[in-house]
mmCIF file of C-alpha atoms in Angstrom:
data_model
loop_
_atom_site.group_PDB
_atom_site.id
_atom_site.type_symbol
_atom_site.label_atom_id
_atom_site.label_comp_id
_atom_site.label_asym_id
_atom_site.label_seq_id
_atom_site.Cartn_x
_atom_site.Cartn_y
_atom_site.Cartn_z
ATOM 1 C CA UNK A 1199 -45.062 -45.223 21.684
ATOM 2 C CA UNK A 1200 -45.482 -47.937 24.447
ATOM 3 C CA UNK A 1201 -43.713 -46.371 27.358
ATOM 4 C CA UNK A 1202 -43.468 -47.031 30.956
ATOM 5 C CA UNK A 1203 -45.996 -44.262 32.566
ATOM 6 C CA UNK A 1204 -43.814 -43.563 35.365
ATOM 7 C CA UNK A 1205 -42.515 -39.715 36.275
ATOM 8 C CA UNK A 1206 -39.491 -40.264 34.899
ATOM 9 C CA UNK A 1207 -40.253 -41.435 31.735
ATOM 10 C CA UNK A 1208 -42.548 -38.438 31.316
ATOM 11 C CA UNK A 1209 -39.612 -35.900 32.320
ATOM 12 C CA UNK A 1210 -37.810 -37.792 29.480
ATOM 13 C CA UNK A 1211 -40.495 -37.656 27.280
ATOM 14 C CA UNK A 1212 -41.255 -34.089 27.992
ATOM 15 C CA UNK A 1213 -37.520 -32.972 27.864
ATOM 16 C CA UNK A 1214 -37.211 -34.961 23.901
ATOM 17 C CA UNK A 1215 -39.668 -32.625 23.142
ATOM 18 C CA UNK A 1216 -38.663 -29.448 24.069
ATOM 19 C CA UNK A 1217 -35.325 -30.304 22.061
ATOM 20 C CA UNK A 1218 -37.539 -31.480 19.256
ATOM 21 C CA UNK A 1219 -38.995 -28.495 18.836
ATOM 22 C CA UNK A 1220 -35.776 -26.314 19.367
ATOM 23 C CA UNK A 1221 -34.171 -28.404 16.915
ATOM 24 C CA UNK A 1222 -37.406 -27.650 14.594
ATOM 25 C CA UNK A 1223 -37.565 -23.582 15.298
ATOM 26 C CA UNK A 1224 -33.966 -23.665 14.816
ATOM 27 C CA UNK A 1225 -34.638 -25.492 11.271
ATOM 28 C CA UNK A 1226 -37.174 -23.174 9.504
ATOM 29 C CA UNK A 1227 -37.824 -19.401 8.589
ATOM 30 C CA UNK A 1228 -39.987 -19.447 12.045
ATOM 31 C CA UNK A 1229 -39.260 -15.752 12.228
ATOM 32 C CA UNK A 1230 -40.652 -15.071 9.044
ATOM 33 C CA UNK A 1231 -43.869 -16.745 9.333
ATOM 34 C CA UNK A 1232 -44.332 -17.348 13.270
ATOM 35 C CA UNK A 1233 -48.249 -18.724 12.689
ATOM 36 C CA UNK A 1234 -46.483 -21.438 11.408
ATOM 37 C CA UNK A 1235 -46.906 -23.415 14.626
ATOM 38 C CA UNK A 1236 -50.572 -23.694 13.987
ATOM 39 C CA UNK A 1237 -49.612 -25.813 10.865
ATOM 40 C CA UNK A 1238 -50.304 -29.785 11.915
ATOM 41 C CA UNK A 1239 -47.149 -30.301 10.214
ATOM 42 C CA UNK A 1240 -44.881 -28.371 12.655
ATOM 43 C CA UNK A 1241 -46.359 -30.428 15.417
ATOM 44 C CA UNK A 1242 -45.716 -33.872 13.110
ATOM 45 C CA UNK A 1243 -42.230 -32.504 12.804
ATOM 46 C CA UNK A 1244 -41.822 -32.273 16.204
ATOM 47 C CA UNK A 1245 -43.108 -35.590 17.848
ATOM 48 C CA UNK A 1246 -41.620 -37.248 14.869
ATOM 49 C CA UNK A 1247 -38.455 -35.854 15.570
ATOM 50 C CA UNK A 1248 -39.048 -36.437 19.553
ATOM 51 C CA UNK A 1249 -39.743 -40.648 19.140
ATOM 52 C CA UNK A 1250 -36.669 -40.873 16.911
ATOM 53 C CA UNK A 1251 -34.612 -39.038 19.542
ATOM 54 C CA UNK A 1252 -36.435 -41.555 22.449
ATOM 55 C CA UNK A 1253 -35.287 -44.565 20.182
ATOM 56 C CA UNK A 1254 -32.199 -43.063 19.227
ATOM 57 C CA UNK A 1255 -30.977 -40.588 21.471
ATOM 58 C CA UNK A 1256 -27.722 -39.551 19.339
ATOM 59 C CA UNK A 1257 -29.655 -39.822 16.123
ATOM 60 C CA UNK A 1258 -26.432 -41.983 14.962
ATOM 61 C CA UNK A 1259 -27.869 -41.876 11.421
ATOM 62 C CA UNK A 1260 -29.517 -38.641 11.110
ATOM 63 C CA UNK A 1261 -32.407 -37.177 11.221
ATOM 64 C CA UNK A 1262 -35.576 -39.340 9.811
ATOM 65 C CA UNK A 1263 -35.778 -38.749 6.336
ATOM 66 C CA UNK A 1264 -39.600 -37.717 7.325
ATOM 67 C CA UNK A 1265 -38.432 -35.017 9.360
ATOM 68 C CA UNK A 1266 -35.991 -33.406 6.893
ATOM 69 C CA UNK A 1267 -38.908 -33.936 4.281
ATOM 70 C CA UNK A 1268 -41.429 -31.849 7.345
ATOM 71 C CA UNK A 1269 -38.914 -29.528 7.714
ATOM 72 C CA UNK A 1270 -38.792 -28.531 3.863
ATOM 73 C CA UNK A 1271 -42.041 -28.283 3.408
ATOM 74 C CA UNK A 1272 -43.067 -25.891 6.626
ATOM 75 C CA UNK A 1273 -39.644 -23.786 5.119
ATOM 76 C CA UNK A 1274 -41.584 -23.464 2.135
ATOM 77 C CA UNK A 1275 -44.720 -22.693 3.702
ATOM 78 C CA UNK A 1276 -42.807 -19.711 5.780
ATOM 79 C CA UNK A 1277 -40.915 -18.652 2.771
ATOM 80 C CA UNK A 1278 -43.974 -18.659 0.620
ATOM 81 C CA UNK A 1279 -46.596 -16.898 3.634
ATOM 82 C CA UNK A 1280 -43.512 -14.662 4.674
ATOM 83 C CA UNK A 1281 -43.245 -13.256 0.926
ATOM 84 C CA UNK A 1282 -47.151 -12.258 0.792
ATOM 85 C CA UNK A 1283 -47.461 -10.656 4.011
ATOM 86 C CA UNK A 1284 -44.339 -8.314 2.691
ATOM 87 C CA UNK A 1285 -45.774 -7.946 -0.787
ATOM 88 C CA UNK A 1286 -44.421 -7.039 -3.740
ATOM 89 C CA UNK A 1287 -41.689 -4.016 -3.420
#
């Protein structure tokens, strides 16, 4: 992103993506595999999701298709990594 490096654009910048990553937690099994956020693809997810919020700030059509697709493969990766660490019962 070419942005204006002024303090305010930061604080906006910053602020995107703390919602980002809400809006990510809030998306996946995070609870049931919380290394997850190790995974480059949870911090894709995020910053992808934060520049489509800076360009689009209502996300009037959505979420990027690259996020949703992000956001069902780190679900998968919890699921999956969530179901070994509890074993077989």
């Amino acid at each position: 992103m070419h942005i204006d490096q002024t303090n305010e654009e930061l604080a906006t910048i910053i602020a995107l993506l703390n919602g980002s990553q809400a809006i990510i937690n809030d998306s996946i099994e995070l609870a049931t595999y919380p290394d997850i956020v190790n995974n480059p693809l949870y911090i894709r997810a995020i910053i992808t999701l934060g520049q489509a919020l800076y360009y689009d700030r209502n996300l009037a059509n959505g979420q990027p298709k690259a996020v949703i697709l992000m956001v069902d493969h780190l679900n998968a990766i919890c699921l999956s990594k969530g179901a070994d660490k509890d074993g077989p019962k």
